[in-house]
PDB file of C-alpha atoms and ligand atoms in Angstrom:
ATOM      1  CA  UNK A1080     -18.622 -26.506-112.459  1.00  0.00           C
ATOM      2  CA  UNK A1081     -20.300 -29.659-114.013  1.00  0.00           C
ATOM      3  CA  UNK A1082     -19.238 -31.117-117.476  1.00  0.00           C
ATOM      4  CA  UNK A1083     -20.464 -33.626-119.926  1.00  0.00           C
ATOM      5  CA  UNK A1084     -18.370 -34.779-122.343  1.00  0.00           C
ATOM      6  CA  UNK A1085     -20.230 -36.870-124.797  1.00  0.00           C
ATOM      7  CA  UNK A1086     -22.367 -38.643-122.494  1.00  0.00           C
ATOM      8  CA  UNK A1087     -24.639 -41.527-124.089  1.00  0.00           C
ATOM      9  CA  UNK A1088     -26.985 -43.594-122.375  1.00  0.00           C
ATOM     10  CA  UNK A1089     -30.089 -46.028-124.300  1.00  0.00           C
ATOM     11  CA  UNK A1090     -32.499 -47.841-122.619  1.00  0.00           C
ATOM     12  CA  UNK A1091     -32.790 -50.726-124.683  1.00  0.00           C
ATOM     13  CA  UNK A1092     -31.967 -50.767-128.586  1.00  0.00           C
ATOM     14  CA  UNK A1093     -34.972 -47.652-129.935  1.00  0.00           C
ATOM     15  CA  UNK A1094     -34.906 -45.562-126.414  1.00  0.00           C
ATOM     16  CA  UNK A1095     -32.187 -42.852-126.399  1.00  0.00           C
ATOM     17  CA  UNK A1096     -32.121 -41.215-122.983  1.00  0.00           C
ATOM     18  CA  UNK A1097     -28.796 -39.257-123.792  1.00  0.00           C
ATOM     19  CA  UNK A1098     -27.181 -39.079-127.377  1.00  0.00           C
ATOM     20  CA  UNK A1099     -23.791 -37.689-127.068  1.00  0.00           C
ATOM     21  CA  UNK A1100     -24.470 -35.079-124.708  1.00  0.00           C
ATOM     22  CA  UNK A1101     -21.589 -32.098-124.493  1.00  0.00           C
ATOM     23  CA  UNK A1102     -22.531 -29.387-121.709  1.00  0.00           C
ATOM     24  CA  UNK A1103     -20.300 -26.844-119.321  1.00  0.00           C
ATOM     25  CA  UNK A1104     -21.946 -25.536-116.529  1.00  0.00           C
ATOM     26  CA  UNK A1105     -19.970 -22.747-114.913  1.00  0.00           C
ATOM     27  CA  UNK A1106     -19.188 -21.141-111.680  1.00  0.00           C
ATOM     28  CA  UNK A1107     -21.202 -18.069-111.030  1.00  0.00           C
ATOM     29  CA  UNK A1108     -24.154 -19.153-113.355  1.00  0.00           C
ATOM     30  CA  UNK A1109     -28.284 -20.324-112.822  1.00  0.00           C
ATOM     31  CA  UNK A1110     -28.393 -22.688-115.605  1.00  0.00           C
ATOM     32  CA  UNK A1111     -31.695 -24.302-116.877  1.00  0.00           C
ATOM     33  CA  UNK A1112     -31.769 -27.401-118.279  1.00  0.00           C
ATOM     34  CA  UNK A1113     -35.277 -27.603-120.280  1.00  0.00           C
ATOM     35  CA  UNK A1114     -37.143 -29.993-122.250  1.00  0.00           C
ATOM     36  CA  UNK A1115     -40.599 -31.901-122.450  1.00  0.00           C
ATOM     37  CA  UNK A1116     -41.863 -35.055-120.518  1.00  0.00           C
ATOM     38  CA  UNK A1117     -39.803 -37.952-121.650  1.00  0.00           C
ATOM     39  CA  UNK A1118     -36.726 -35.608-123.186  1.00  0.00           C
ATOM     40  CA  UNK A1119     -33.997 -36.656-120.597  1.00  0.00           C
ATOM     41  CA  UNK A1120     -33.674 -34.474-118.248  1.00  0.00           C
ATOM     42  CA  UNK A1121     -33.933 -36.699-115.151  1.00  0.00           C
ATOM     43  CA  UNK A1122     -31.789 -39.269-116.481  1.00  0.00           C
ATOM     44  CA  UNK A1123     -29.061 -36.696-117.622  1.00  0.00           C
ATOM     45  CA  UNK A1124     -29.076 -35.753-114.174  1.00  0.00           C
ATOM     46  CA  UNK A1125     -29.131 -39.076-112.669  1.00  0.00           C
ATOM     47  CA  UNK A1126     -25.808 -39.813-114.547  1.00  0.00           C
ATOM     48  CA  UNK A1127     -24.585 -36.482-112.998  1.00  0.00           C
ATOM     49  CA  UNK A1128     -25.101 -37.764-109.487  1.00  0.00           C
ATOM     50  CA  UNK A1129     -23.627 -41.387-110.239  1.00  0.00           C
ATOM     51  CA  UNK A1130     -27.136 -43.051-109.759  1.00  0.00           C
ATOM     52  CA  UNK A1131     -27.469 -43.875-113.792  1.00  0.00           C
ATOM     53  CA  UNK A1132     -24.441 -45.029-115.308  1.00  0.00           C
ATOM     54  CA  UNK A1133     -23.728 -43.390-118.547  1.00  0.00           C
ATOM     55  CA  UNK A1134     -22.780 -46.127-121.797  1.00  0.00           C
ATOM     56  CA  UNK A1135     -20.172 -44.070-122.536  1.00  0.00           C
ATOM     57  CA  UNK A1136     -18.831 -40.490-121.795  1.00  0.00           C
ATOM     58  CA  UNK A1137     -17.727 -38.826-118.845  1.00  0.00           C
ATOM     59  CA  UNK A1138     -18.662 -35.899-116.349  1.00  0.00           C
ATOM     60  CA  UNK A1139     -16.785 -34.258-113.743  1.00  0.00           C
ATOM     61  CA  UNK A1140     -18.190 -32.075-111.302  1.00  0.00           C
ATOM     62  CA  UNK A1141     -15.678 -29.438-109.909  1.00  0.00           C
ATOM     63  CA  UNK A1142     -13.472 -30.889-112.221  1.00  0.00           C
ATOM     64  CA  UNK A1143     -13.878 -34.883-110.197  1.00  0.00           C
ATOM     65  CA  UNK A1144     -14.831 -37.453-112.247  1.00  0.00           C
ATOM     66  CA  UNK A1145     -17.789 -38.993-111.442  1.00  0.00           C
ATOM     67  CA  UNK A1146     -17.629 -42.678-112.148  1.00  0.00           C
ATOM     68  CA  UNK A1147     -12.912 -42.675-110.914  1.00  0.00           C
ATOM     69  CA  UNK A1148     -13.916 -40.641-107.595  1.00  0.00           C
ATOM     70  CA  UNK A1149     -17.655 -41.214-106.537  1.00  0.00           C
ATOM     71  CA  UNK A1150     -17.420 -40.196-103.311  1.00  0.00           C
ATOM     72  CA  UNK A1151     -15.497 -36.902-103.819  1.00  0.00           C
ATOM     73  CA  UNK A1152     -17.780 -36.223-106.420  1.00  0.00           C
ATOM     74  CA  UNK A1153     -20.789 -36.585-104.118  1.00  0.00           C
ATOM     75  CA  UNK A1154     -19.451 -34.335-101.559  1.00  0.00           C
ATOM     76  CA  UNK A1155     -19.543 -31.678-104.447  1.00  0.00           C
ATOM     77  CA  UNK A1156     -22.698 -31.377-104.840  1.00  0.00           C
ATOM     78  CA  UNK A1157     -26.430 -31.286-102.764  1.00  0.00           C
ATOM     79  CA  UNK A1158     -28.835 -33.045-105.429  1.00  0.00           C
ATOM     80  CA  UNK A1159     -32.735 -32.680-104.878  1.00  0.00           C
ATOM     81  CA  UNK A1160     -34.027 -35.303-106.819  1.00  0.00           C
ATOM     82  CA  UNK A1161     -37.535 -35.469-109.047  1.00  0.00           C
ATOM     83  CA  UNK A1162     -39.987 -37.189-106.640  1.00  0.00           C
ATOM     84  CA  UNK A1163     -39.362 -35.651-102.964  1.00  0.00           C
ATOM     85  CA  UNK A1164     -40.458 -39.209-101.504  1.00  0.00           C
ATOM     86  CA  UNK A1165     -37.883 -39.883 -99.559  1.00  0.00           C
ATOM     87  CA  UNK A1166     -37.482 -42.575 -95.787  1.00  0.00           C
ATOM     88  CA  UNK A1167     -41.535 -41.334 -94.836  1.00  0.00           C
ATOM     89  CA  UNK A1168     -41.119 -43.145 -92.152  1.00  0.00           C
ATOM     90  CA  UNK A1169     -38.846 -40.815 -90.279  1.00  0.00           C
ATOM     91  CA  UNK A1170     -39.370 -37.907 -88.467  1.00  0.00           C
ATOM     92  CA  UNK A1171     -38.086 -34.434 -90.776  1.00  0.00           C
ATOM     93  CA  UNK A1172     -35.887 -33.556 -87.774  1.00  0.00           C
ATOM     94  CA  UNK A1173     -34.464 -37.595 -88.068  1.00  0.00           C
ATOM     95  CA  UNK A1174     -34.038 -37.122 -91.963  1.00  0.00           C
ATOM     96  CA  UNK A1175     -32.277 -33.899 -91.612  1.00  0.00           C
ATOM     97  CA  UNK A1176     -30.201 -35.461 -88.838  1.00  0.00           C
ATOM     98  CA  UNK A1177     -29.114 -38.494 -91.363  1.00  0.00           C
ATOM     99  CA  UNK A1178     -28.424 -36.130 -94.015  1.00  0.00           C
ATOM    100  CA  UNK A1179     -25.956 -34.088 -91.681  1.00  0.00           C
ATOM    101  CA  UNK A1180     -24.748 -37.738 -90.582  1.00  0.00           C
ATOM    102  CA  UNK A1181     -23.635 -38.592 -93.987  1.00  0.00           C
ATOM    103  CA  UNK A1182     -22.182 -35.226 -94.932  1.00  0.00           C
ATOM    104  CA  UNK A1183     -20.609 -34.735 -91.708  1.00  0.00           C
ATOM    105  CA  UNK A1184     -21.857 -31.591 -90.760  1.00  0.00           C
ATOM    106  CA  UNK A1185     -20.328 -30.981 -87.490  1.00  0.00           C
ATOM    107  CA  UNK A1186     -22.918 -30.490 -84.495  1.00  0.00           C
ATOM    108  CA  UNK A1187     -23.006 -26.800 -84.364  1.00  0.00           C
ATOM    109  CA  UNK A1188     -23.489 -25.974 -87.446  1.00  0.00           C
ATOM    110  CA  UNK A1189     -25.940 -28.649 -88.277  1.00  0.00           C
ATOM    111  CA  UNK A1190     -27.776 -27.145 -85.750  1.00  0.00           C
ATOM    112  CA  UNK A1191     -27.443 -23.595 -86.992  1.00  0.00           C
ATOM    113  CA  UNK A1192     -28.151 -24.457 -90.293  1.00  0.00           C
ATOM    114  CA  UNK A1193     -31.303 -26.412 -90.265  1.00  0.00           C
ATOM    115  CA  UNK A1194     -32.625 -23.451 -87.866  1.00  0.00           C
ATOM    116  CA  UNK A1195     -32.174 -21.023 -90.369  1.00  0.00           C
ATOM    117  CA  UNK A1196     -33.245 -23.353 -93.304  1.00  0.00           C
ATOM    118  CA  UNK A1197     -36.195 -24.458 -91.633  1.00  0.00           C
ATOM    119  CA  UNK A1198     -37.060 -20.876 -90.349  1.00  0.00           C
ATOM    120  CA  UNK A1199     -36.716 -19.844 -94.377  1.00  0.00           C
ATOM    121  CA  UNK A1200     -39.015 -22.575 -96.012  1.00  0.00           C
ATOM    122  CA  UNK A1201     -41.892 -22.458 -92.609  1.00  0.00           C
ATOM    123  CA  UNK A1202     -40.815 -26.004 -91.974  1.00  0.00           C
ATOM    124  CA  UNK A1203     -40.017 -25.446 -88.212  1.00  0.00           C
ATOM    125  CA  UNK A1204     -42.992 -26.544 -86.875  1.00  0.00           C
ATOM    126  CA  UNK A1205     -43.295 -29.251 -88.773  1.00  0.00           C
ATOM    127  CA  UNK A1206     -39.717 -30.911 -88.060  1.00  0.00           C
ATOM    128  CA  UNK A1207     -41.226 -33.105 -85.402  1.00  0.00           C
ATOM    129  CA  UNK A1208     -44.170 -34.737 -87.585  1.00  0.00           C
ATOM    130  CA  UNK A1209     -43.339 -37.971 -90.030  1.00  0.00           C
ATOM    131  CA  UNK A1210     -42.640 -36.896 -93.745  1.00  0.00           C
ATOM    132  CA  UNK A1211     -45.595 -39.365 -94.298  1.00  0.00           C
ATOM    133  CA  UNK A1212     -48.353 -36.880 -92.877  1.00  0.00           C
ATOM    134  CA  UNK A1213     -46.353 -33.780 -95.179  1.00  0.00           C
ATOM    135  CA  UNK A1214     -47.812 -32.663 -98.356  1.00  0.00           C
ATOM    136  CA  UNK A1215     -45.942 -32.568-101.447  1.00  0.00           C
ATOM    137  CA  UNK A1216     -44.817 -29.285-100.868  1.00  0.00           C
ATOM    138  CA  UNK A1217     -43.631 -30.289 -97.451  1.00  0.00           C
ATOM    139  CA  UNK A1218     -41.636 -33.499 -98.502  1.00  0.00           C
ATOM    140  CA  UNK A1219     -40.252 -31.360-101.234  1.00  0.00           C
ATOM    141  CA  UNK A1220     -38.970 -28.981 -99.038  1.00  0.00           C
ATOM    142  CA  UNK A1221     -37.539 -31.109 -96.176  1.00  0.00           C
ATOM    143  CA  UNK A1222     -35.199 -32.658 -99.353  1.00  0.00           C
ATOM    144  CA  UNK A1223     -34.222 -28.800-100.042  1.00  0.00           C
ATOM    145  CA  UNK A1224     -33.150 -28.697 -96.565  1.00  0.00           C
ATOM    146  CA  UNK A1225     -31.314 -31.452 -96.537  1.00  0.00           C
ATOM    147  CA  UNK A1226     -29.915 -30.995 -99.899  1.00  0.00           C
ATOM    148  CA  UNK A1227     -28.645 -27.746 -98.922  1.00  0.00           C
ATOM    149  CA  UNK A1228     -27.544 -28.627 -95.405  1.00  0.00           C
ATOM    150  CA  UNK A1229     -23.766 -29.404 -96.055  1.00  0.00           C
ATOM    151  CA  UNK A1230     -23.265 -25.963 -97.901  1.00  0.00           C
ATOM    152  CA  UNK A1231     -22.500 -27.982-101.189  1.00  0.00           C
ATOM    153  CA  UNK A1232     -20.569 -26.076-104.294  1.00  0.00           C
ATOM    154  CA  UNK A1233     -22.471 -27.272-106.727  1.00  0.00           C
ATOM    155  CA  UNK A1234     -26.320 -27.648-106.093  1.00  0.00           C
ATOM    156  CA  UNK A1235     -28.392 -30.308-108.793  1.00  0.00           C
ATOM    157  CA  UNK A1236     -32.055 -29.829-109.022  1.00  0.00           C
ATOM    158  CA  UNK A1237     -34.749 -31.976-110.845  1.00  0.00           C
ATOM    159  CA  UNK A1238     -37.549 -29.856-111.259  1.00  0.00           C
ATOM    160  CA  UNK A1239     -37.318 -27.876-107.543  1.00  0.00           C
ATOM    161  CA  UNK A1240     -39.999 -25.990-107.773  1.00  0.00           C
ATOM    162  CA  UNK A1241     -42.801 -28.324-108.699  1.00  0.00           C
ATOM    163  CA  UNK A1242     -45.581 -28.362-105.945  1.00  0.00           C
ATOM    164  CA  UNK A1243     -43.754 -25.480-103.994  1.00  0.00           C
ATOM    165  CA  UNK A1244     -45.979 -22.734-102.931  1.00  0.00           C
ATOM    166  CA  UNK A1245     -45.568 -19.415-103.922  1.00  0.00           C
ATOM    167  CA  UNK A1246     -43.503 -18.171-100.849  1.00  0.00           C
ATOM    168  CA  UNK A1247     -41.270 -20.864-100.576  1.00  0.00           C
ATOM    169  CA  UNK A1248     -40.587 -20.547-104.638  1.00  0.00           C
ATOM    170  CA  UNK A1249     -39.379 -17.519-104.104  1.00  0.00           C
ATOM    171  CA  UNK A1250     -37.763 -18.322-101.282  1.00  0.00           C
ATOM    172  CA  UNK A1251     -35.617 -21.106-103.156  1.00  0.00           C
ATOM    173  CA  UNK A1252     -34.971 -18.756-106.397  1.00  0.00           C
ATOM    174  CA  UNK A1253     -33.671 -15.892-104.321  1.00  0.00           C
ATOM    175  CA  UNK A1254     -31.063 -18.655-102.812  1.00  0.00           C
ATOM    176  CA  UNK A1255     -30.299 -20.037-105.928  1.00  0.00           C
ATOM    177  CA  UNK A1256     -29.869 -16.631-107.231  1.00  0.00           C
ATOM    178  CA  UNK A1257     -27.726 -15.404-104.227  1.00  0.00           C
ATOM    179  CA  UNK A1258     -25.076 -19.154-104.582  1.00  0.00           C
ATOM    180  CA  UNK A1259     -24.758 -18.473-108.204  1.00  0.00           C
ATOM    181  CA  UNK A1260     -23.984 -15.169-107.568  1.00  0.00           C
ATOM    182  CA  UNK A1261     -21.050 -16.252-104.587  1.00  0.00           C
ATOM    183  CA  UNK A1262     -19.234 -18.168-107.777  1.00  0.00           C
ATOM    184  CA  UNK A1263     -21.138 -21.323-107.118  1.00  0.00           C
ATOM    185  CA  UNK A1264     -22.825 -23.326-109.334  1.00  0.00           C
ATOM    186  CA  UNK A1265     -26.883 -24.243-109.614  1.00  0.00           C
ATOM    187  CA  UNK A1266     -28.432 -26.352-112.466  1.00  0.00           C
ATOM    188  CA  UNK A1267     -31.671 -27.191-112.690  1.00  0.00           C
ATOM    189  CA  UNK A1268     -34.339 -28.905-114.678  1.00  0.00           C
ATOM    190  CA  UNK A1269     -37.677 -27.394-115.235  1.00  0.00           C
ATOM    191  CA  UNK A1270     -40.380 -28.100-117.873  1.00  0.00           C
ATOM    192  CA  UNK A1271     -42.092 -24.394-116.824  1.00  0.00           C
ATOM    193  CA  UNK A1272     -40.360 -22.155-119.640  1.00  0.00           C
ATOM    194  CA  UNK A1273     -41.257 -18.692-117.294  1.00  0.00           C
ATOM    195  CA  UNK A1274     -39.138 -20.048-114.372  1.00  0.00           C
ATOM    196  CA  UNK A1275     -36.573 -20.507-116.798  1.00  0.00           C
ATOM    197  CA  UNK A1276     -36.582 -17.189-118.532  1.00  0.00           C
ATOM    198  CA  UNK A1277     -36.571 -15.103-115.162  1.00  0.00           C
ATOM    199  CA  UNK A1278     -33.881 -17.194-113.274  1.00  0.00           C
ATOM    200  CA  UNK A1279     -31.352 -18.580-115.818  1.00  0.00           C
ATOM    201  CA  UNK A1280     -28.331 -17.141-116.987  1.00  0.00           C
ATOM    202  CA  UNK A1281     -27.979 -19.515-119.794  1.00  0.00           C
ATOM    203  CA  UNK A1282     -30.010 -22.766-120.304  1.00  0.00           C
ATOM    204  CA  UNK A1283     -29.943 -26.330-122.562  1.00  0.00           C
ATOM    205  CA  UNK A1284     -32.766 -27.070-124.528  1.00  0.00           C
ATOM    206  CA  UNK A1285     -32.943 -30.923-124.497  1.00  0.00           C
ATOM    207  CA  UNK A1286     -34.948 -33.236-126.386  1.00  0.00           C
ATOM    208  CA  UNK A1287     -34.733 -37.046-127.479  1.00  0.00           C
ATOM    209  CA  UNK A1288     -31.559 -36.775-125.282  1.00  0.00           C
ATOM    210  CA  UNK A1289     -30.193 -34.469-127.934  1.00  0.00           C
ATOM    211  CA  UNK A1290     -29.497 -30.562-126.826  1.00  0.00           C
ATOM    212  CA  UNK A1291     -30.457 -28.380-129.057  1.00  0.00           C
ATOM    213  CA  UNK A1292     -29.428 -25.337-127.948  1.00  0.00           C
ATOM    214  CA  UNK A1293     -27.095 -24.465-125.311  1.00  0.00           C
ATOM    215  CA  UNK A1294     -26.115 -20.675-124.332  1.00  0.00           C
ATOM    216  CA  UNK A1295     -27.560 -17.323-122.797  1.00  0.00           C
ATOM    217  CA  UNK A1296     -31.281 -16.791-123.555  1.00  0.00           C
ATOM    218  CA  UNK A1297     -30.733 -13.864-125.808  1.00  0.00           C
ATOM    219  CA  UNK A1298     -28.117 -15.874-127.870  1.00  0.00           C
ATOM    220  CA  UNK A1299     -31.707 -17.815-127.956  1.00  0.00           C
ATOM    221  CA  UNK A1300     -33.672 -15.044-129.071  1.00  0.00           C
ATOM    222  CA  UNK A1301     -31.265 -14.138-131.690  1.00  0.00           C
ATOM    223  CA  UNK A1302     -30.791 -17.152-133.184  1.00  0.00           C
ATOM    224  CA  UNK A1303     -34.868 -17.034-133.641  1.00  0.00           C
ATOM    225  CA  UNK A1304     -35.293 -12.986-135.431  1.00  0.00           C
ATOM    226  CA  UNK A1305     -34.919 -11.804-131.779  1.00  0.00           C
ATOM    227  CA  UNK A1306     -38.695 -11.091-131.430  1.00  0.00           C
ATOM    228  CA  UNK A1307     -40.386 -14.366-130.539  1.00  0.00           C
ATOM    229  CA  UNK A1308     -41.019 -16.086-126.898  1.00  0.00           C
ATOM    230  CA  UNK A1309     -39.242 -18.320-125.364  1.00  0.00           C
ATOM    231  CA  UNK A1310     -42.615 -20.790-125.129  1.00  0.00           C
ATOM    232  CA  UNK A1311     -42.877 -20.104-128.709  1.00  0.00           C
ATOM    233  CA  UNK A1312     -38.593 -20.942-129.873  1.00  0.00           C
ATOM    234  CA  UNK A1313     -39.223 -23.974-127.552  1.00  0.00           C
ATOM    235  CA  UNK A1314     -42.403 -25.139-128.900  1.00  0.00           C
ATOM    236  CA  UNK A1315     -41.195 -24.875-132.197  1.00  0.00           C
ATOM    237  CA  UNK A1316     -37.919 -26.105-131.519  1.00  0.00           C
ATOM    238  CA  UNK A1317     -39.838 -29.654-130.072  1.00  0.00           C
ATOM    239  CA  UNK A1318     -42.290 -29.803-132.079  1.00  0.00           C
ATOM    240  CA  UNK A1319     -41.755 -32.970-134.638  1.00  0.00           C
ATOM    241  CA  UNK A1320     -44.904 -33.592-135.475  1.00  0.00           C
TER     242      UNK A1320
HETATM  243  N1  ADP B1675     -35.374 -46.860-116.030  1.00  0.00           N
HETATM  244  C1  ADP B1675     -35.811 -46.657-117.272  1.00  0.00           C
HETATM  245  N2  ADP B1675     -36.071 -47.693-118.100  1.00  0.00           N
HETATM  246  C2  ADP B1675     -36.485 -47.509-119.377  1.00  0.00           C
HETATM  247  N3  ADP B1675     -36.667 -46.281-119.921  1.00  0.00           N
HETATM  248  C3  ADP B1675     -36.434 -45.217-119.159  1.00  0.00           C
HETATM  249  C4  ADP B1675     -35.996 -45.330-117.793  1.00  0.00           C
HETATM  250  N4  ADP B1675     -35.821 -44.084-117.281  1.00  0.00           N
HETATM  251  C5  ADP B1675     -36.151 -43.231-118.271  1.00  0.00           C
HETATM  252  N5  ADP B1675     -36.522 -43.903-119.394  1.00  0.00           N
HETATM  253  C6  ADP B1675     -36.904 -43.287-120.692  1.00  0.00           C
HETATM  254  O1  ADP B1675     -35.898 -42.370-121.065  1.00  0.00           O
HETATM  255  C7  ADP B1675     -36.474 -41.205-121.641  1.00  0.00           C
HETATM  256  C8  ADP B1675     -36.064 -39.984-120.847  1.00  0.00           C
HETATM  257  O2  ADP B1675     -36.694 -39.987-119.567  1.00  0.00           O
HETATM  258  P1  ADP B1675     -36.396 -38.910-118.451  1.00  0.00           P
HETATM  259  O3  ADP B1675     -34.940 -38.726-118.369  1.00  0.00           O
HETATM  260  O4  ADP B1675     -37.104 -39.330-117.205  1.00  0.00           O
HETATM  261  O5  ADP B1675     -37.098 -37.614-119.067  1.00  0.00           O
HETATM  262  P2  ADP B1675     -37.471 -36.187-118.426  1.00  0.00           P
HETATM  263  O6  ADP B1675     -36.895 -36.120-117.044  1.00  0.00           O
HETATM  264  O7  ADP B1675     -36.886 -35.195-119.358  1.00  0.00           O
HETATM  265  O8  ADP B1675     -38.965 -36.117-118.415  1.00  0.00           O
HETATM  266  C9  ADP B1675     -37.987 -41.454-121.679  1.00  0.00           C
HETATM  267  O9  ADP B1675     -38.298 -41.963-122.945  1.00  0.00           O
HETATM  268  C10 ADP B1675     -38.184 -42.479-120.598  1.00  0.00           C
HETATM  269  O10 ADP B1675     -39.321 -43.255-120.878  1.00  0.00           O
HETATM  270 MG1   MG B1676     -37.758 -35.735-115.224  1.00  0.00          MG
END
């Protein structure tokens, strides 16, 4: 579970990154967090993982407040953050190891788990190379792995699916899918409104660090005469121009 209670964060006096944000995320749900370039997404999350501090406001995550108890908080949650260039000097077998290292993922199972994880995303063969010769895709999937390795609760994505191909998309939607449906939690960011619709049980619609709408998609739809798109309620909800 992740909760903002009215979060605010400015950079500098005219930039509004977050402007009283209020959000639940619950157990047991895929929830989208949408919104154009620039709308706050990444920094909203960045507060959530106790990288950004907020102004004012608070969020817990599994009820743990983030800025009293940051290292219980951390150990909530696996966070895959927005660029996937992460310590290319090491090996991905080394970054996975010092991911396990800081989660304490007991030998065994580290082992187990980055098998299966690599196995899943094709990255097996490529655990022995430098994340400096890996694509995008590749770096972006070596952070999965390690964001995953520690079986976290509560899994934070900023826009996981950007340069993944088409196998390994699926691949991470049908996990997401499968931990929200175990009574776990999985938000994510995403700019790509057809992601959104087929994946999230409820979504924010973000924008000048305001949310405009929060709930279910068809509570969406309704609000809107039930018949339009989501491209089109989301176009025309960000549309100030
Ligand atoms: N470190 C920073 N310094 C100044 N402005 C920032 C910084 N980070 C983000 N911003 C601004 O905050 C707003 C929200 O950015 P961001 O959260 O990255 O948006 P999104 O992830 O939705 O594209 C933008 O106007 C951006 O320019
Ligand atoms: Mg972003």
């Amino acid at each position: 579970m992740i909760e903002f209670s009215d979060v605010c964060k400015n950079f500098g006096p005219s930039k509004t990154a977050a402007d009283h944000l209020a959000l639940t995320v619950n157990d047991g749900e895929i929830f989208g967090f949408l919104g154009p370039n620039g709308a706050g997404k990444t920094t909203s999350i960045k507060m959530m993982t106790g990288i950004l501090k907020p102004d004012s406001g608070r969020i817990r995550i599994n009820g743990i407040d983030v800025a009293e108890h940051p290292i219980e908080a951390k150990k909530q949650f696996g966070y895959v953050p927005d660029s996937p260039d992460q310590l290319l000097r090491l090996k991905g077998i080394e970054y996975l190891d010092f991911m396990a290292d800081m989660y304490d993922v007991p030998g065994e199972l580290r082992a187990e788990r980055i098998k299966t994880l690599s196995a899943e995303f094709e990255m097996n063969k490529a655990l022995g190379d430098r994340i400096q010769s890996y694509s995008h895709g590749m770096r972006q999937k070596i952070v999965i792995i390690g964001a995953l390795l520690h079986d976290p609760a509560v899994w934070i994505l900023d826009e996981p699916l950007t340069g993944l191909d088409p196998k390994s998309a699926f691949t991470l939607k049908q996990r997401m899918r499968q931990h929200a449906d175990s009574r776990k939690t999985v938000f994510f960011s995403t700019h790509v409104l057809e992601v959104a619709e087929n994946l999230c049980d409820r979504v924010a619609i973000i924008d000048h660090g305001r949310i405009l709408f929060s709930g279910s998609l068809s509570e969406l739809k309704e609000q809107h005469r039930g018949d339009e798109s989501l491209e089109k309620i989301f176009l025309e909800m960000t549309d100030h121009e």
